[in-house]
Short mmCIF file of C-alpha atoms and ligand atoms in Angstrom, two decimals:
data_model
loop_
_atom_site.label_atom_id
_atom_site.label_comp_id
_atom_site.label_asym_id
_atom_site.label_seq_id
_atom_site.Cartn_x
_atom_site.Cartn_y
_atom_site.Cartn_z
CA MET A 1 -10.47 -15.01 8.15
CA TYR A 2 -8.84 -13.44 11.49
CA LEU A 3 -8.01 -10.22 11.13
CA TYR A 4 -6.12 -7.99 14.36
CA ASN A 5 -8.47 -5.10 15.17
CA SER A 6 -6.94 -2.30 17.15
CA LEU A 7 -9.47 -1.34 18.26
CA THR A 8 -9.85 -4.24 20.56
CA ARG A 9 -6.42 -5.15 20.65
CA LYS A 10 -7.09 -8.84 19.29
CA LYS A 11 -7.24 -11.33 16.21
CA GLU A 12 -10.82 -11.40 15.54
CA LEU A 13 -13.10 -13.29 12.97
CA PHE A 14 -13.48 -11.22 10.47
CA VAL A 15 -17.31 -10.67 9.74
CA PRO A 16 -18.94 -8.15 7.77
CA ASN A 17 -21.98 -6.12 8.74
CA HIS A 18 -23.82 -6.63 6.01
CA PRO A 19 -23.02 -10.41 4.42
CA ASP A 20 -23.43 -8.88 0.83
CA LEU A 21 -20.52 -5.53 0.91
CA VAL A 22 -17.33 -5.17 3.16
CA LYS A 23 -17.22 -1.34 3.01
CA MET A 24 -13.72 -0.14 3.98
CA TYR A 25 -12.27 3.33 3.71
CA THR A 26 -8.74 4.21 3.28
CA CYS A 27 -6.97 7.12 4.50
CA GLY A 28 -5.42 8.82 1.48
CA PRO A 29 -2.14 10.45 0.46
CA THR A 30 -1.65 13.86 1.29
CA VAL A 31 -1.08 15.71 -2.38
CA TYR A 32 2.13 18.02 -1.44
CA HIS A 33 5.02 15.38 -2.71
CA TYR A 34 5.42 12.41 -3.86
CA ALA A 35 4.37 9.23 -1.77
CA HIS A 36 7.51 7.54 0.09
CA ILE A 37 8.00 3.92 -0.49
CA GLY A 38 6.54 3.71 3.53
CA ASN A 39 3.61 5.40 2.41
CA LEU A 40 3.26 3.04 -0.67
CA ARG A 41 3.93 0.07 2.02
CA THR A 42 0.81 0.92 3.68
CA TYR A 43 -1.06 0.97 0.28
CA ILE A 44 0.54 -2.09 -1.14
CA MET A 45 -0.66 -4.22 2.15
CA GLU A 46 -3.98 -2.86 2.48
CA ASP A 47 -4.50 -3.79 -1.44
CA VAL A 48 -3.63 -6.99 -0.52
CA LEU A 49 -6.56 -7.08 2.17
CA GLU A 50 -9.19 -5.65 -0.34
CA LYS A 51 -8.23 -8.15 -2.87
CA TYR A 52 -8.37 -11.48 -0.15
CA LEU A 53 -11.33 -9.83 0.67
CA ARG A 54 -12.52 -10.16 -3.09
CA TYR A 55 -10.30 -13.03 -3.33
CA VAL A 56 -12.92 -15.41 -0.98
CA GLY A 57 -16.11 -13.99 -2.33
CA TYR A 58 -16.79 -10.40 -0.66
CA ASN A 59 -17.97 -7.56 -2.37
CA VAL A 60 -16.24 -4.71 -1.67
CA LYS A 61 -16.67 -0.83 -1.65
CA ARG A 62 -13.48 0.93 -0.67
CA VAL A 63 -13.18 4.46 -0.66
CA MET A 64 -9.93 7.01 -0.24
CA ASN A 65 -9.61 10.35 0.58
CA ILE A 66 -7.14 12.96 -1.36
CA THR A 67 -5.96 14.76 1.73
CA ASP A 68 -5.65 18.35 -0.40
CA VAL A 69 -6.62 20.61 2.20
CA GLY A 70 -6.18 20.77 5.92
CA HIS A 71 -3.43 18.80 7.09
CA LEU A 72 -1.26 21.12 8.88
CA SER A 73 2.44 20.60 9.05
CA SER A 74 1.60 19.35 13.01
CA ASP A 75 -0.91 17.30 14.01
CA GLY A 76 -1.23 19.24 16.68
CA ASP A 77 -3.88 21.55 14.48
CA THR A 78 -0.27 24.21 14.02
CA GLY A 79 1.77 24.94 11.37
CA GLU A 80 1.34 25.83 7.98
CA ASP A 81 -1.04 23.88 5.59
CA LYS A 82 1.40 21.07 3.95
CA MET A 83 -0.65 21.87 0.34
CA LEU A 84 0.88 25.96 1.01
CA LYS A 85 4.21 24.42 1.66
CA GLY A 86 4.39 22.15 -1.54
CA ALA A 87 2.69 25.00 -3.56
CA LYS A 88 5.46 27.72 -2.14
CA ARG A 89 8.31 25.07 -2.71
CA GLU A 90 7.29 24.74 -6.15
CA HIS A 91 6.44 28.07 -7.50
CA LYS A 92 2.90 26.35 -8.07
CA THR A 93 -1.25 26.86 -7.03
CA VAL A 94 -2.39 24.54 -4.33
CA MET A 95 -4.67 23.29 -6.91
CA GLU A 96 -1.63 22.63 -9.57
CA ILE A 97 0.39 20.71 -6.76
CA ALA A 98 -2.58 18.34 -5.72
CA ARG A 99 -3.23 17.41 -9.01
CA MET A 100 0.34 16.75 -10.14
CA TYR A 101 0.93 14.74 -6.94
CA THR A 102 -2.49 12.90 -7.14
CA ASP A 103 -1.34 11.70 -10.48
CA ALA A 104 1.87 10.36 -9.54
CA PHE A 105 0.82 8.76 -6.62
CA PHE A 106 -1.61 6.72 -9.11
CA GLU A 107 0.85 6.07 -11.09
CA ASP A 108 3.31 4.99 -8.45
CA CYS A 109 0.10 2.42 -7.90
CA ARG A 110 0.11 1.72 -11.04
CA LYS A 111 3.37 0.64 -11.20
CA LEU A 112 2.77 -1.61 -7.59
CA ASN A 113 -0.11 -3.25 -9.13
CA ILE A 114 -2.24 -0.99 -6.79
CA LYS A 115 -6.04 -0.90 -7.40
CA ARG A 116 -7.60 1.80 -7.26
CA PRO A 117 -10.21 2.27 -4.84
CA ASP A 118 -13.75 2.66 -5.66
CA VAL A 119 -14.14 5.70 -4.82
CA VAL A 120 -11.44 7.95 -4.54
CA GLU A 121 -12.49 11.56 -3.66
CA PRO A 122 -10.72 14.89 -3.12
CA ALA A 123 -11.24 16.74 0.33
CA THR A 124 -11.85 19.87 -1.45
CA ASN A 125 -14.82 18.20 -3.33
CA CYS A 126 -17.19 17.86 0.06
CA ILE A 127 -16.68 20.61 2.20
CA ALA A 128 -20.50 21.18 2.52
CA ASP A 129 -20.54 17.20 3.92
CA TYR A 130 -17.80 18.74 6.37
CA ILE A 131 -20.24 21.97 7.37
CA HIS A 132 -23.68 19.85 7.65
CA ILE A 133 -21.57 17.50 10.32
CA ILE A 134 -19.81 20.71 12.28
CA GLU A 135 -23.20 22.01 12.90
CA VAL A 136 -24.65 18.83 14.15
CA LEU A 137 -21.79 18.57 16.29
CA LEU A 138 -22.35 22.02 17.62
CA GLU A 139 -26.33 21.82 17.69
CA LYS A 140 -24.75 18.83 19.92
CA GLY A 141 -22.49 20.00 22.46
CA TYR A 142 -20.07 18.31 21.04
CA ALA A 143 -18.07 21.76 19.79
CA TYR A 144 -17.85 25.21 20.29
CA GLN A 145 -16.46 28.03 19.02
CA ALA A 146 -13.37 29.87 19.95
CA GLY A 147 -10.52 32.58 18.94
CA GLY A 148 -12.87 32.18 14.85
CA ASN A 149 -12.34 28.33 15.02
CA VAL A 150 -14.18 25.87 15.48
CA TYR A 151 -13.04 22.54 17.94
CA PHE A 152 -14.37 19.37 19.60
CA ASP A 153 -14.60 19.01 22.71
CA THR A 154 -13.12 15.86 24.14
CA SER A 155 -14.13 16.32 27.12
CA LYS A 156 -17.54 15.57 26.07
CA LEU A 157 -16.52 12.13 25.86
CA GLU A 158 -16.57 9.43 28.11
CA LYS A 159 -13.44 7.62 26.00
CA TYR A 160 -11.47 9.87 24.17
CA TYR A 161 -8.13 8.11 23.71
CA VAL A 162 -9.11 5.15 21.87
CA PHE A 163 -5.61 4.68 20.25
CA ASN A 164 -3.31 6.53 22.88
CA ASP A 165 -1.37 3.43 23.87
CA PHE A 166 -0.14 3.37 20.55
CA ASN A 167 2.23 5.98 21.04
CA ALA A 168 2.83 7.23 24.73
CA GLU A 169 4.67 10.67 23.46
CA ASP A 170 1.88 11.50 21.10
CA LEU A 171 -0.64 12.39 23.80
CA ASP A 172 1.03 15.24 24.64
CA VAL A 173 0.28 16.80 20.97
CA GLY A 174 -1.17 19.71 22.47
CA VAL A 175 2.59 20.36 24.25
CA ARG A 176 4.86 18.95 22.62
CA GLU A 177 8.26 20.77 21.64
CA GLY A 178 8.26 22.93 18.62
CA VAL A 179 4.14 22.98 18.39
CA GLU A 180 2.72 25.92 19.79
CA GLU A 181 -0.02 25.85 22.12
CA ASP A 182 -3.67 26.89 21.03
CA VAL A 183 -4.72 29.18 23.49
CA ASN A 184 -8.44 28.80 22.47
CA LYS A 185 -8.85 25.09 23.12
CA ARG A 186 -10.46 24.19 25.93
CA ASN A 187 -8.69 21.07 26.66
CA LYS A 188 -5.19 20.31 25.47
CA ASN A 189 -6.65 17.35 22.39
CA ASP A 190 -9.13 19.27 21.44
CA PHE A 191 -9.08 19.48 17.51
CA VAL A 192 -10.34 21.99 14.98
CA LEU A 193 -13.14 21.20 13.58
CA TRP A 194 -13.00 24.74 11.07
CA PHE A 195 -10.45 26.98 11.11
CA THR A 196 -11.20 30.72 10.25
CA GLN A 197 -7.93 32.28 12.13
CA SER A 198 -4.91 30.86 10.57
CA LYS A 199 -1.77 32.89 10.71
CA PHE A 200 -1.27 32.66 7.38
CA GLU A 201 -2.83 34.78 5.44
CA ASP A 202 -2.29 33.37 2.53
CA GLN A 203 -4.51 29.78 2.69
CA ALA A 204 -5.15 29.58 -0.88
CA LEU A 205 -8.23 28.00 -0.31
CA LYS A 206 -11.09 28.92 1.94
CA TRP A 207 -14.84 28.50 1.70
CA ASP A 208 -17.85 30.44 3.06
CA SER A 209 -19.16 28.65 6.18
CA PRO A 210 -21.96 29.73 8.85
CA TRP A 211 -18.70 30.28 11.34
CA GLY A 212 -17.09 32.88 8.85
CA VAL A 213 -14.85 32.28 5.88
CA GLY A 214 -12.09 29.37 6.37
CA TYR A 215 -10.95 25.87 5.45
CA PRO A 216 -12.09 22.76 7.50
CA GLY A 217 -9.74 20.19 9.74
CA TRP A 218 -8.06 17.18 8.51
CA HIS A 219 -9.60 14.63 10.51
CA ILE A 220 -13.00 15.98 9.39
CA GLU A 221 -12.96 15.13 5.71
CA CYS A 222 -12.15 11.39 6.26
CA THR A 223 -15.28 11.09 8.75
CA GLY A 224 -17.38 13.62 5.58
CA ILE A 225 -15.86 11.95 2.72
CA SER A 226 -16.10 7.99 4.25
CA MET A 227 -20.17 8.57 5.45
CA LYS A 228 -21.07 10.49 1.91
CA TYR A 229 -20.32 7.04 0.06
CA LEU A 230 -20.43 4.86 2.97
CA GLY A 231 -22.89 5.96 5.20
CA GLU A 232 -23.44 5.33 8.86
CA ASP A 233 -21.19 1.80 9.08
CA MET A 234 -18.01 0.73 7.93
CA ASP A 235 -16.46 -3.18 8.03
CA ILE A 236 -13.01 -1.77 7.88
CA HIS A 237 -11.09 1.60 8.56
CA CYS A 238 -7.08 1.05 7.25
CA GLY A 239 -4.23 3.29 7.34
CA GLY A 240 -0.52 3.88 8.32
CA ILE A 241 0.38 3.57 12.73
CA ASP A 242 0.62 6.59 13.12
CA ASN A 243 -2.58 7.87 12.14
CA ALA A 244 -4.36 5.92 14.65
CA PHE A 245 -3.48 8.79 17.13
CA PRO A 246 -4.77 11.52 16.78
CA HIS A 247 -6.09 11.04 13.38
CA HIS A 248 -8.05 8.30 13.89
CA THR A 249 -9.14 8.69 17.68
CA ASN A 250 -10.18 12.24 16.71
CA GLU A 251 -12.41 10.30 13.67
CA ILE A 252 -13.58 8.06 15.91
CA ALA A 253 -14.66 11.09 18.19
CA GLN A 254 -16.53 13.04 15.89
CA SER A 255 -18.05 10.36 13.57
CA GLU A 256 -19.77 8.31 17.02
CA SER A 257 -20.48 11.92 18.66
CA TYR A 258 -22.50 13.03 15.18
CA LEU A 259 -24.29 9.42 14.89
CA GLY A 260 -24.70 8.91 18.35
CA HIS A 261 -23.25 5.06 17.88
CA LYS A 262 -20.69 2.69 17.22
CA TRP A 263 -19.03 3.46 13.29
CA VAL A 264 -16.61 1.24 12.69
CA ASN A 265 -15.80 -2.47 13.06
CA PHE A 266 -12.16 -3.26 12.74
CA TRP A 267 -9.55 -1.04 12.08
CA PHE A 268 -6.59 -2.09 10.54
CA HIS A 269 -2.74 -0.38 11.03
CA VAL A 270 0.09 -1.06 8.98
CA LEU A 271 3.18 -0.36 10.59
CA HIS A 272 5.64 1.39 9.22
CA LEU A 273 8.83 1.22 7.34
CA ASN A 274 11.63 3.06 8.43
CA THR A 275 15.75 3.45 7.62
CA PRO A 276 17.98 2.22 9.57
CA SER A 277 18.46 5.64 11.27
CA GLY A 278 14.59 6.08 11.78
CA LYS A 279 11.41 7.13 10.59
CA MET A 280 10.85 7.76 6.68
CA SER A 281 8.85 11.11 6.48
CA LYS A 282 8.28 13.00 3.52
CA SER A 283 8.77 16.60 5.57
CA SER A 284 12.33 15.57 6.73
CA GLY A 285 15.24 15.90 3.92
CA GLU A 286 15.04 13.22 1.58
CA PHE A 287 13.16 9.95 1.04
CA LEU A 288 12.98 7.25 -1.32
CA ILE A 289 10.32 7.26 -4.02
CA VAL A 290 9.34 4.37 -6.62
CA SER A 291 10.92 6.42 -9.71
CA LEU A 292 14.09 6.36 -7.64
CA LEU A 293 14.01 2.46 -7.39
CA GLU A 294 13.39 2.35 -11.02
CA GLN A 295 16.32 4.72 -11.71
CA LYS A 296 18.46 2.29 -9.75
CA GLY A 297 17.28 -0.41 -11.98
CA TYR A 298 14.95 -2.36 -9.81
CA ASP A 299 11.39 -3.39 -10.55
CA PRO A 300 8.62 -1.52 -9.04
CA LEU A 301 7.18 -5.21 -8.02
CA ALA A 302 10.37 -6.40 -6.36
CA TYR A 303 9.52 -4.08 -3.97
CA ARG A 304 5.98 -5.17 -3.75
CA PHE A 305 7.57 -8.66 -2.99
CA PHE A 306 9.92 -7.41 -0.55
CA CYS A 307 6.91 -6.05 1.70
CA LEU A 308 5.25 -9.05 1.15
CA GLN A 309 7.85 -11.10 2.53
CA SER A 310 6.93 -9.11 5.91
CA HIS A 311 4.49 -8.92 8.18
CA TYR A 312 2.18 -5.74 7.71
CA ARG A 313 2.19 -5.49 11.72
CA LYS A 314 5.69 -5.67 11.99
CA ASN A 315 8.04 -2.43 11.80
CA LEU A 316 10.43 -3.15 8.24
CA VAL A 317 13.91 -1.89 7.75
CA PHE A 318 14.69 -0.62 4.42
CA THR A 319 18.15 -1.21 3.38
CA TRP A 320 19.77 -1.72 -0.12
CA GLU A 321 20.80 -4.53 1.12
CA ASN A 322 17.41 -6.20 2.35
CA LEU A 323 16.17 -4.73 -1.02
CA ASP A 324 18.87 -6.60 -2.61
CA ASN A 325 18.21 -9.96 -0.97
CA ALA A 326 14.27 -9.62 -2.16
CA VAL A 327 15.61 -9.16 -5.77
CA VAL A 328 17.75 -12.65 -5.60
CA ALA A 329 14.48 -14.06 -3.85
CA PHE A 330 12.25 -12.70 -6.44
CA HIS A 331 14.44 -13.75 -9.49
CA LYS A 332 14.81 -17.04 -8.66
CA LEU A 333 10.81 -17.27 -7.76
CA ILE A 334 10.49 -16.17 -11.78
CA ASP A 335 13.34 -18.56 -12.88
CA LYS A 336 11.13 -21.78 -11.22
CA ILE A 337 8.04 -20.34 -12.47
CA ALA A 338 9.66 -19.93 -15.64
CA ALA A 339 11.29 -23.73 -16.04
CA LEU A 340 7.67 -24.64 -16.32
CA ASP A 341 6.07 -25.75 -19.00
CA PRO A 342 2.56 -24.05 -20.14
CA ASN A 343 2.28 -26.16 -23.20
CA ALA A 344 2.77 -29.55 -21.44
CA GLY A 345 -0.43 -30.54 -21.71
CA GLY A 346 -2.21 -32.58 -18.71
CA ALA A 347 -5.52 -31.88 -17.16
CA VAL A 348 -5.55 -29.34 -13.94
CA ASP A 349 -5.60 -31.70 -10.74
CA ALA A 350 -8.60 -29.75 -8.64
CA GLN A 351 -8.13 -31.97 -5.96
CA ALA A 352 -4.34 -31.28 -5.78
CA LEU A 353 -5.52 -27.74 -6.50
CA GLU A 354 -7.92 -27.42 -4.11
CA ALA A 355 -5.18 -28.21 -1.20
CA MET A 356 -2.70 -25.85 -2.69
CA LYS A 357 -5.56 -22.96 -2.48
CA GLY A 358 -6.05 -24.29 1.39
CA ARG A 359 -2.58 -23.97 2.33
CA PHE A 360 -2.68 -19.85 0.90
CA MET A 361 -5.49 -19.26 2.33
CA LYS A 362 -4.45 -20.46 5.97
CA GLY A 363 -1.42 -18.69 5.89
CA MET A 364 -3.91 -14.99 4.41
CA ASP A 365 -6.98 -15.94 7.14
CA ALA A 366 -3.56 -15.62 10.06
CA ASP A 367 -4.51 -11.98 10.35
CA LEU A 368 -3.17 -11.48 6.54
CA ASN A 369 0.39 -13.08 6.55
CA THR A 370 1.49 -12.89 3.13
CA SER A 371 4.95 -14.22 4.41
CA LEU A 372 3.23 -18.01 4.62
CA ALA A 373 1.43 -17.14 1.58
CA ILE A 374 4.68 -17.06 -0.28
CA THR A 375 5.46 -20.14 1.70
CA ALA A 376 2.69 -22.12 0.15
CA LEU A 377 3.71 -20.46 -3.43
CA TYR A 378 7.00 -22.18 -2.96
CA ASP A 379 5.17 -25.19 -1.96
CA VAL A 380 3.71 -25.30 -5.25
CA LEU A 381 6.98 -25.07 -6.87
CA LYS A 382 8.02 -28.20 -4.78
CA ALA A 383 4.84 -30.35 -5.33
CA LYS A 384 4.79 -33.34 -6.96
CA SER A 385 1.40 -32.42 -9.24
CA ASN A 386 1.64 -31.69 -13.22
CA ASP A 387 2.90 -28.22 -14.55
CA ALA A 388 -0.93 -27.32 -15.44
CA THR A 389 -2.04 -27.58 -11.82
CA LYS A 390 0.83 -25.69 -10.67
CA LEU A 391 0.53 -22.77 -13.28
CA ALA A 392 -3.51 -22.68 -12.41
CA ALA A 393 -2.01 -22.38 -8.52
CA ILE A 394 -0.03 -19.72 -8.79
CA ALA A 395 -2.41 -17.67 -11.60
CA ASP A 396 -4.82 -18.46 -8.17
CA PHE A 397 -2.26 -16.48 -5.37
CA ASP A 398 -1.68 -14.28 -7.89
CA ARG A 399 -4.90 -12.51 -7.54
CA VAL A 400 -4.02 -11.18 -4.27
CA LEU A 401 -0.34 -11.18 -4.67
CA SER A 402 -0.32 -8.94 -7.84
CA LEU A 403 3.00 -9.91 -8.68
CA ASN A 404 2.54 -10.35 -12.49
CA LEU A 405 3.90 -13.89 -11.66
CA LEU A 406 2.81 -15.63 -14.79
CA GLU A 407 3.73 -12.97 -17.19
CA THR A 408 7.13 -12.29 -15.69
CA ALA A 409 7.60 -15.98 -15.89
CA ALA A 410 6.71 -16.20 -19.59
CA LYS A 411 8.84 -13.57 -21.11
CA LYS A 412 11.24 -14.53 -19.16
CA ARG A 413 10.66 -18.22 -21.35
CA ALA A 414 10.58 -16.20 -23.90
CA GLU A 415 13.90 -14.84 -23.78
CA GLN A 416 15.49 -18.56 -23.75
CA PRO A 417 16.59 -20.24 -26.39
CA VAL A 418 13.75 -22.55 -28.06
CA GLU A 419 14.67 -25.74 -28.00
CA GLU A 420 14.55 -27.45 -31.22
CA HIS A 421 15.45 -30.54 -32.10
CA ASP A 422 17.99 -31.21 -34.79
CA PRO A 423 20.34 -34.74 -34.74
CA GLU A 424 22.74 -33.35 -36.95
CA ILE A 425 23.09 -30.42 -34.65
CA GLU A 426 23.06 -31.87 -31.73
CA ALA A 427 25.91 -34.49 -32.94
CA LEU A 428 27.79 -31.38 -33.88
CA LEU A 429 26.93 -29.92 -29.89
CA ALA A 430 28.14 -33.47 -28.60
CA ALA A 431 31.25 -33.38 -30.56
CA ARG A 432 32.21 -30.14 -28.86
CA THR A 433 31.85 -30.96 -25.76
CA ALA A 434 33.48 -34.22 -26.50
CA ALA A 435 36.86 -32.00 -27.84
CA LYS A 436 36.46 -29.37 -24.45
CA LYS A 437 36.62 -32.28 -22.26
CA GLU A 438 39.85 -33.70 -23.86
CA LYS A 439 41.35 -30.07 -24.35
CA ASN A 440 41.14 -29.79 -27.55
CA PHE A 441 39.81 -25.86 -27.68
CA ALA A 442 40.82 -25.87 -31.26
CA GLU A 443 38.26 -28.67 -32.39
CA ALA A 444 35.74 -27.29 -30.00
CA ASP A 445 36.14 -23.45 -31.11
CA ARG A 446 35.90 -25.12 -35.07
CA ILE A 447 32.49 -26.65 -34.36
CA ARG A 448 31.40 -23.15 -32.90
CA ASP A 449 32.17 -21.50 -36.48
CA GLU A 450 30.87 -24.61 -38.50
CA LEU A 451 27.70 -24.05 -36.50
CA LYS A 452 27.69 -20.15 -36.63
CA ALA A 453 28.15 -20.18 -40.66
CA ARG A 454 25.39 -22.40 -40.69
CA GLY A 455 23.40 -19.98 -38.41
CA ILE A 456 23.50 -21.43 -35.35
CA GLU A 457 24.44 -19.95 -31.98
CA ILE A 458 25.41 -21.82 -29.27
CA ILE A 459 24.79 -20.65 -25.43
CA ASP A 460 26.47 -22.42 -22.56
CA THR A 461 24.49 -22.80 -20.04
CA PRO A 462 24.36 -24.78 -16.63
CA GLN A 463 22.68 -27.83 -17.82
CA GLY A 464 25.32 -27.83 -20.88
CA PRO A 465 25.00 -26.17 -24.69
CA LYS A 466 21.65 -25.23 -25.90
CA TRP A 467 21.44 -23.54 -29.35
CA LYS A 468 19.57 -21.23 -31.73
CA ARG A 469 18.98 -19.79 -35.05
CA ILE A 470 20.61 -16.41 -35.29
P1 LIG B 501 0.21 10.87 4.47
O1 LIG B 501 0.90 11.14 2.93
O2 LIG B 501 1.26 11.18 4.88
O3 LIG B 501 -1.24 11.33 4.83
O4 LIG B 501 0.38 9.57 4.48
C1 LIG B 501 -0.09 8.49 3.55
C2 LIG B 501 -0.52 6.71 4.53
O5 LIG B 501 1.25 6.58 4.67
C3 LIG B 501 -0.81 6.77 5.88
O6 LIG B 501 -1.82 6.16 5.96
C4 LIG B 501 0.39 6.95 6.59
O7 LIG B 501 0.00 6.38 7.89
C5 LIG B 501 1.22 5.89 5.96
N1 LIG B 501 2.50 6.39 6.80
C6 LIG B 501 3.32 7.48 6.80
N2 LIG B 501 4.31 7.08 6.91
C7 LIG B 501 4.79 5.82 7.00
C8 LIG B 501 6.04 4.67 6.70
N3 LIG B 501 7.24 5.33 7.29
N4 LIG B 501 5.48 3.24 6.13
C9 LIG B 501 4.19 3.10 6.49
N5 LIG B 501 3.61 3.58 6.31
C10 LIG B 501 3.67 5.11 6.72
ZN1 LIG B 502 -8.38 9.56 7.54
#
């Protein structure tokens, strides 16, 4: 499989470090609010990546953190902890907020068929791990104490700006508008590993540490949690593109300084879901969540389909019209699958199935091109093979796409009238059709009534009249 690696800015052949296991880490949600459907685009595409790796035969161990402390309202280490903000907004404790929005996140994931990672770890569970890493960074001279906080010294690195070219403006993180410059920093991109000084006296979550009572910075949690469960190296680190700088750049700085060697092989970044007016974000005003889609009558899996139709390395614009178009396409796809007959009999044509899988994998191997994979699905429906082979291919692809294709098609089939063979009823139906053709509507209605009296309902379809027992 070829996968784009943000670290090298190239598509590279994916080869795991250890032949028997792919180690994968995902930056989890900051649980101070519902995840918006942009966040969920990122988790859908990461889910597809994980499932495809399993599909091609790898064992995968995937770890995700839950950010329940330390993510400040600005990535420049200033502002209030987002969790505290959420708690104040809802008059609850930070832990209540964390529990509520963690549960809401996994409920959204369930609706979108996003598999729960093998390990899910709240940041507040691993404080001792962060303290240990910070101690080592201080010992090695990569960190310093100033004004009560512990900072990472970016000037100690030969190359700090790993992902800086994604968004040039973000380089000025310490001086950008609305962000107060921290006078304790030796260099503008130095970042906090441990806070003891907060201008918000009511910082709810605090722990004892060698540097005083305080709380960890956001970046250190991903380093600590990933190393706790995946060890000193990893194959793929995932996240949305906004995390590339400064979050992932800081993760690399502190992790590689701590380890003394390279840490992550592939960086997988998902581009944003935007609204026509700009970025979707949790902190600014209204944002779209899964339950809103449901309230408006959308199946969450139609949103998953919408995401899969486009490539993860392209920005995706959300409009209701775009979603409606995806819904129409999704329904048509389900209708076509529903038209296949699971009871038609006949053996699966193994050779044809392999060819179908080959087309699907060709798309997925090309940097997770899900839209090509969906084209491969349409090709299956158009193929000359028997229904058993087509249904086997669809079941196979859906291990990765996770669109509940066969289940939804089966439901649709069950809603359709059962075709029973009854020569007498069919003769009456034919007579009704002939009467309608001759514009003898009275006779047509009489036949309808006669059938109704016998407990038969006529259903007019584009393929002609069908009937079912009432
Ligand atoms: P957060 O809960 O803010 O920590 O973000 C959770 C995940 O969503 C991270 O991987 C972010 O990079 C990602 N993300 C944030 N905004 C968007 C967006 N508009 N589109 C896609 N992914 C996003
Ligand atoms: Zn992270």
